[in-house]
Short mmCIF file of C-alpha atoms in Angstrom, two decimals:
data_model
loop_
_atom_site.label_atom_id
_atom_site.label_comp_id
_atom_site.label_asym_id
_atom_site.label_seq_id
_atom_site.Cartn_x
_atom_site.Cartn_y
_atom_site.Cartn_z
CA MET A 1 -78.39 -50.75 -5.80
CA ARG A 2 -81.94 -50.73 -7.75
CA ILE A 3 -83.17 -52.92 -9.08
CA HIS A 4 -85.98 -53.31 -12.04
CA VAL A 5 -87.51 -56.29 -13.72
CA ALA A 6 -88.10 -55.59 -16.78
CA ILE A 7 -90.80 -57.70 -18.80
CA ALA A 8 -91.65 -58.27 -22.98
CA THR A 9 -95.06 -59.88 -23.35
CA THR A 10 -96.84 -61.03 -26.52
CA GLY A 11 -100.42 -62.71 -26.03
CA ARG A 12 -100.35 -63.92 -22.69
CA PRO A 13 -102.63 -61.32 -20.62
CA ALA A 14 -103.81 -64.15 -17.69
CA ILE A 15 -99.65 -65.11 -17.25
CA VAL A 16 -98.01 -62.21 -17.23
CA ARG A 17 -100.51 -61.01 -14.70
CA ARG A 18 -100.05 -63.34 -12.80
CA VAL A 19 -96.26 -63.15 -13.30
CA VAL A 20 -96.28 -60.02 -11.78
CA ASP A 21 -98.24 -60.02 -8.91
CA HIS A 22 -96.02 -63.20 -8.18
CA LEU A 23 -93.00 -61.08 -7.82
CA SER A 24 -94.64 -59.03 -5.09
CA LEU A 25 -93.76 -61.48 -3.09
CA GLN A 26 -90.01 -61.48 -3.88
CA GLU A 27 -88.12 -61.48 -0.13
CA ARG A 28 -86.35 -58.20 -1.68
CA ARG A 29 -88.62 -56.39 -3.78
CA ALA A 30 -87.82 -54.27 -7.27
CA ASP A 31 -87.53 -51.12 -7.29
CA GLY A 32 -89.13 -51.30 -10.64
CA ILE A 33 -91.42 -53.38 -12.85
CA VAL A 34 -91.87 -52.69 -16.27
CA VAL A 35 -94.11 -55.05 -18.73
CA VAL A 36 -94.07 -53.76 -22.78
CA GLY A 37 -97.13 -55.03 -24.58
CA ALA A 38 -97.44 -55.01 -28.24
CA SER A 39 -101.23 -54.04 -27.57
CA ARG A 40 -103.83 -53.05 -25.08
CA GLU A 41 -104.79 -56.65 -25.47
CA ASP A 42 -101.00 -58.54 -24.38
CA ILE A 43 -101.68 -55.54 -20.89
CA ALA A 44 -105.29 -56.08 -20.80
CA GLY A 45 -105.82 -56.45 -16.83
CA LEU A 46 -102.38 -54.82 -15.61
CA GLU A 47 -103.03 -50.92 -15.93
CA GLY A 48 -103.89 -49.02 -12.72
CA GLU A 49 -103.40 -51.65 -10.46
CA ASP A 50 -99.67 -51.11 -9.04
CA ASP A 51 -98.07 -48.04 -8.69
CA ALA A 52 -94.45 -49.90 -8.70
CA VAL A 53 -95.68 -51.37 -12.54
CA ASP A 54 -94.82 -49.02 -15.52
CA ILE A 55 -97.15 -49.97 -18.41
CA LEU A 56 -96.08 -49.70 -22.07
CA LEU A 57 -96.69 -49.81 -25.50
CA SER A 58 -94.49 -50.88 -28.19
CA ASP A 59 -94.37 -52.12 -31.50
CA ARG A 60 -94.71 -55.29 -31.86
CA GLY A 61 -91.67 -57.59 -31.49
CA LEU A 62 -89.30 -58.58 -28.25
CA CYS A 63 -85.90 -56.63 -28.92
CA LYS A 64 -88.48 -53.08 -29.76
CA GLN A 65 -89.95 -53.92 -26.74
CA ARG A 66 -87.25 -54.87 -24.55
CA ASN A 67 -85.20 -51.69 -25.93
CA THR A 68 -89.02 -49.45 -24.79
CA ALA A 69 -87.84 -50.52 -21.59
CA LEU A 70 -84.36 -49.95 -21.66
CA ARG A 71 -85.00 -47.02 -23.15
CA HIS A 72 -87.90 -46.57 -20.16
CA ILE A 73 -85.46 -47.23 -17.12
CA GLY A 74 -82.71 -45.08 -18.33
CA ASN A 75 -80.03 -44.10 -15.84
CA SER A 76 -82.77 -44.61 -12.50
CA SER A 77 -81.25 -48.35 -12.05
CA ASP A 78 -78.52 -49.94 -11.61
CA VAL A 79 -79.10 -54.07 -12.74
CA VAL A 80 -82.49 -54.40 -15.04
CA VAL A 81 -83.68 -58.33 -14.53
CA PHE A 82 -85.15 -59.11 -18.05
CA ILE A 83 -87.55 -62.14 -17.87
CA ASP A 84 -90.39 -63.60 -20.54
CA ASP A 85 -93.64 -63.51 -19.33
CA ASP A 86 -93.95 -67.24 -18.68
CA PHE A 87 -91.23 -66.91 -16.11
CA VAL A 88 -91.81 -67.83 -12.33
CA PRO A 89 -88.36 -66.49 -10.28
CA ALA A 90 -87.73 -67.79 -6.78
CA ARG A 91 -88.43 -65.84 -3.91
CA ASP A 92 -84.84 -65.54 -3.25
CA PHE A 93 -84.46 -64.23 -6.98
CA LEU A 94 -84.04 -60.22 -6.72
CA ARG A 95 -81.83 -60.71 -2.98
CA ARG A 96 -79.40 -63.17 -4.82
CA ILE A 97 -79.00 -61.23 -7.78
CA GLU A 98 -78.09 -58.00 -5.13
CA THR A 99 -75.71 -59.99 -3.42
CA LEU A 100 -74.27 -61.03 -6.42
CA PHE A 101 -73.50 -57.86 -7.68
CA ARG A 102 -72.60 -55.91 -4.94
CA TYR A 103 -69.96 -58.20 -3.91
CA ARG A 104 -68.64 -59.16 -7.65
CA PRO A 105 -67.95 -55.77 -9.23
CA GLU A 106 -66.66 -57.76 -12.20
CA VAL A 107 -69.42 -59.73 -12.62
CA VAL A 108 -71.57 -57.89 -15.92
CA GLY A 109 -74.44 -60.07 -16.35
CA ALA A 110 -75.86 -63.26 -14.85
CA THR A 111 -78.40 -66.00 -15.59
CA GLY A 112 -79.83 -68.20 -13.63
CA VAL A 113 -79.58 -72.06 -13.34
CA LEU A 114 -83.75 -73.17 -14.16
CA VAL A 115 -85.12 -76.15 -11.81
CA ALA A 116 -87.83 -76.99 -14.97
CA ASP A 117 -87.95 -75.63 -18.91
CA GLY A 118 -91.02 -76.51 -20.08
CA ALA A 119 -89.50 -74.84 -23.26
CA HIS A 120 -88.13 -78.05 -23.66
CA THR A 121 -90.43 -79.88 -22.77
CA SER A 122 -93.93 -79.26 -22.31
CA PRO A 123 -95.45 -76.09 -20.66
CA ILE A 124 -95.71 -75.95 -17.04
CA GLY A 125 -98.42 -75.00 -15.39
CA PHE A 126 -98.49 -71.81 -13.04
CA GLU A 127 -99.50 -73.04 -10.11
CA ASP A 128 -97.12 -76.49 -10.18
CA ALA A 129 -94.27 -73.82 -10.66
CA VAL A 130 -95.17 -71.89 -7.86
CA HIS A 131 -95.48 -75.45 -6.46
CA ARG A 132 -92.17 -76.92 -7.08
CA LEU A 133 -90.40 -73.13 -6.21
CA ASP A 134 -92.10 -71.65 -2.89
CA VAL A 135 -93.55 -75.62 -0.83
CA LEU A 136 -90.94 -77.97 -2.20
CA GLY A 137 -88.06 -75.25 -2.35
CA GLU A 138 -86.71 -77.58 -5.28
CA ARG A 139 -83.70 -76.22 -6.17
CA PRO A 140 -80.64 -77.20 -8.66
CA PRO A 141 -76.86 -78.29 -7.02
CA SER A 142 -75.19 -75.42 -5.96
CA ARG A 143 -72.69 -74.08 -9.31
CA LEU A 144 -71.48 -70.89 -10.38
CA ALA A 145 -69.85 -71.18 -14.17
CA GLU A 146 -68.81 -68.19 -16.52
CA CYS A 147 -70.54 -68.17 -19.46
CA GLN A 148 -70.40 -66.55 -22.70
CA SER A 149 -74.28 -65.44 -23.51
CA LEU A 150 -77.19 -65.28 -20.98
CA TYR A 151 -80.45 -67.21 -21.71
CA GLY A 152 -82.96 -64.58 -22.62
CA CYS A 153 -86.01 -65.98 -20.25
CA ASN A 154 -84.01 -64.86 -16.85
CA MET A 155 -80.94 -62.43 -17.09
CA ALA A 156 -79.65 -59.60 -15.18
CA ILE A 157 -77.85 -56.62 -16.77
CA ARG A 158 -75.75 -54.37 -14.77
CA LEU A 159 -76.51 -51.51 -16.91
CA SER A 160 -73.53 -49.33 -16.02
CA ALA A 161 -71.87 -52.37 -18.32
CA ALA A 162 -74.48 -52.23 -21.41
CA GLU A 163 -74.29 -48.07 -21.73
CA GLY A 164 -74.30 -47.87 -25.79
CA LEU A 165 -75.90 -51.17 -26.24
CA LYS A 166 -79.66 -52.63 -27.54
CA PHE A 167 -81.51 -55.32 -28.76
CA ASP A 168 -80.70 -56.04 -32.27
CA GLU A 169 -84.01 -55.50 -34.15
CA ARG A 170 -83.26 -56.31 -37.08
CA LEU A 171 -83.84 -59.67 -35.32
CA PRO A 172 -88.24 -59.32 -35.59
CA LEU A 173 -90.92 -60.61 -33.27
CA TYR A 174 -89.73 -63.63 -31.43
CA GLY A 175 -86.20 -62.66 -32.41
CA TRP A 176 -84.29 -66.13 -31.77
CA GLN A 177 -81.22 -65.61 -30.21
CA GLU A 178 -81.30 -62.05 -29.58
CA ASP A 179 -80.46 -62.56 -25.84
CA VAL A 180 -77.27 -64.16 -27.46
CA ASP A 181 -75.87 -61.58 -29.75
CA PHE A 182 -77.12 -58.64 -26.71
CA THR A 183 -74.87 -60.56 -23.77
CA TYR A 184 -71.96 -62.13 -26.18
CA GLN A 185 -70.97 -57.79 -26.72
CA LEU A 186 -71.45 -57.11 -23.07
CA GLY A 187 -69.18 -60.14 -22.43
CA TRP A 188 -66.65 -58.33 -23.49
CA ARG A 189 -66.93 -55.46 -20.93
CA GLY A 190 -66.84 -58.17 -18.03
CA THR A 191 -67.34 -61.10 -16.89
CA LEU A 192 -70.72 -63.32 -17.18
CA VAL A 193 -72.29 -65.80 -15.48
CA LYS A 194 -74.33 -68.61 -14.53
CA THR A 195 -75.60 -69.56 -11.19
CA SER A 196 -77.60 -71.69 -9.64
CA GLU A 197 -78.02 -69.10 -6.66
CA LEU A 198 -80.69 -67.39 -8.94
CA THR A 199 -83.04 -70.12 -10.02
CA GLY A 200 -86.77 -70.15 -10.93
CA ILE A 201 -89.08 -72.25 -13.52
CA HIS A 202 -89.52 -71.00 -17.26
CA MET A 203 -93.17 -72.39 -17.99
CA GLY A 204 -92.50 -72.61 -21.75
CA SER A 205 -95.94 -71.70 -22.47
CA ARG A 206 -96.94 -72.11 -26.46
CA SER A 207 -99.93 -69.29 -26.58
CA GLY A 208 -98.22 -65.61 -28.27
CA LYS A 209 -95.01 -68.17 -29.95
CA THR A 210 -94.03 -67.46 -33.72
CA SER A 211 -95.49 -69.45 -35.97
CA GLY A 212 -93.93 -72.89 -36.65
CA LEU A 213 -93.06 -72.09 -40.63
CA ARG A 214 -91.53 -68.80 -38.95
CA LEU A 215 -88.94 -70.36 -36.67
CA GLY A 216 -87.80 -72.18 -38.16
CA TYR A 217 -86.80 -70.05 -40.54
CA SER A 218 -85.03 -67.77 -37.83
CA GLN A 219 -83.05 -70.99 -36.83
CA VAL A 220 -81.30 -70.61 -39.90
CA ALA A 221 -81.42 -66.80 -40.74
CA ASN A 222 -80.64 -65.97 -37.44
CA ILE A 223 -77.71 -67.68 -37.18
CA ALA A 224 -76.37 -66.77 -39.92
CA TYR A 225 -76.92 -63.54 -39.34
CA LEU A 226 -75.10 -63.62 -36.04
CA LEU A 227 -72.32 -65.28 -37.76
CA ARG A 228 -71.54 -62.46 -40.68
CA LYS A 229 -71.85 -60.12 -37.69
CA GLY A 230 -69.40 -61.80 -35.20
CA THR A 231 -71.84 -62.16 -31.70
CA ILE A 232 -71.94 -65.99 -31.69
CA ARG A 233 -68.99 -68.09 -31.79
CA GLY A 234 -69.39 -69.87 -35.15
CA SER A 235 -68.60 -73.28 -33.67
CA THR A 236 -72.18 -72.94 -31.13
CA GLY A 237 -73.37 -70.90 -33.73
CA ARG A 238 -73.18 -74.01 -36.85
CA THR A 239 -74.29 -76.31 -33.91
CA LEU A 240 -76.85 -75.20 -33.18
CA MET A 241 -78.39 -75.20 -36.23
CA MET A 242 -77.76 -78.75 -37.41
CA ARG A 243 -78.95 -79.61 -34.40
CA ASN A 244 -82.31 -77.71 -34.37
CA ILE A 245 -82.73 -79.11 -38.32
CA THR A 246 -81.81 -82.43 -37.42
CA ALA A 247 -84.43 -82.56 -34.37
CA ASN A 248 -87.05 -80.70 -36.53
CA ALA A 249 -86.68 -83.33 -39.43
CA VAL A 250 -86.93 -86.53 -37.11
CA ARG A 251 -89.50 -85.77 -35.09
CA SER A 252 -91.60 -84.25 -38.28
CA LEU A 253 -92.39 -87.75 -38.73
CA TRP A 254 -93.69 -88.44 -35.40
CA PRO A 255 -94.81 -84.45 -34.38
CA GLU A 256 -95.25 -83.47 -30.44
CA LYS A 257 -98.83 -82.41 -30.48
CA ASP A 258 -98.42 -78.65 -29.70
CA ILE A 259 -94.96 -77.38 -31.60
CA ASP A 260 -94.92 -77.45 -35.51
CA ARG A 261 -92.01 -79.61 -36.02
CA ARG A 262 -92.53 -79.59 -40.54
CA GLY A 263 -93.59 -76.02 -40.20
CA ARG A 264 -90.06 -75.25 -38.69
CA LEU A 265 -88.70 -77.65 -40.79
CA ALA A 266 -90.17 -75.55 -44.22
CA GLY A 267 -89.01 -72.46 -42.51
CA ASN A 268 -85.68 -74.18 -42.01
CA PHE A 269 -84.86 -75.81 -45.72
CA ILE A 270 -86.69 -71.68 -47.19
CA ALA A 271 -84.05 -70.36 -45.12
CA ALA A 272 -81.07 -72.18 -46.37
CA ARG A 273 -82.05 -71.64 -49.41
CA ASP A 274 -82.20 -68.02 -48.89
CA VAL A 275 -78.31 -68.66 -47.30
CA LEU A 276 -77.06 -70.40 -50.39
CA ARG A 277 -78.41 -67.83 -52.46
CA GLY A 278 -76.35 -65.13 -49.92
CA ARG A 279 -79.73 -64.07 -48.78
CA ILE A 280 -79.64 -63.23 -45.25
CA ASP A 281 -82.37 -61.59 -43.87
CA PRO A 282 -84.00 -62.25 -40.79
CA GLU A 283 -86.74 -59.84 -41.25
CA ARG A 284 -87.98 -61.83 -44.35
CA ILE A 285 -90.29 -63.69 -42.05
CA GLU A 286 -92.27 -60.97 -41.50
CA ALA A 287 -93.25 -62.06 -45.23
CA LEU A 288 -94.15 -65.34 -44.81
#
């Protein structure tokens, strides 16, 4: 079985270099690693370091960069593992992916259970993440369950099942919920699972992120777009939208130092106004 790792990166050259270097310590090495940046600065220091690492450039946008990786890999692999540029996998991550996909042919996609997710707390340092995974051996309780979509910070895709699918480039820049859109469609072709056999830590770096205003707009506009497209369940989409608006409204009174809650809330309101006017256009964030 051939396994490739694909990483789209923007604005985090130091972090992505460390993540790529750490992948060389996997018990089961990747057959190839593809890193796609949106500028030369994004991939500074990676070019020429390792023959197993292909460095590409693409137009900016998570969906565009991931599609560039998919086109580059083509038929040369059986499984592609998409990870965020600030995700640190446990050393057995790829070995366990190979076992899962080899002996569970009905599985077309899998995502891991995180030891910690700095995207929902405070950012986690690279050294701390490695220590917790490789020295302390932290691992969530054993479980495997079917799911409706995968978490984009770490998701393994069986390429034979994904033929003809691509990430929706109408979800620009950070591409919020692009993982749900892509893998919900993938789930029509087989079984998606979330399993603690696959684990790691999402550092949740704040560098390279979309502005608060733009992200807030996407939190409403992207959900409305996917609801109309039919690639997110109605109850899931509406719950997620209201949870984000509520969190931004409440926390804008006492915002976290590294999260622009007021900008997000303003973006929520602009998008809600557009939706009420019948305008559902995720790409509008590029003009905000």
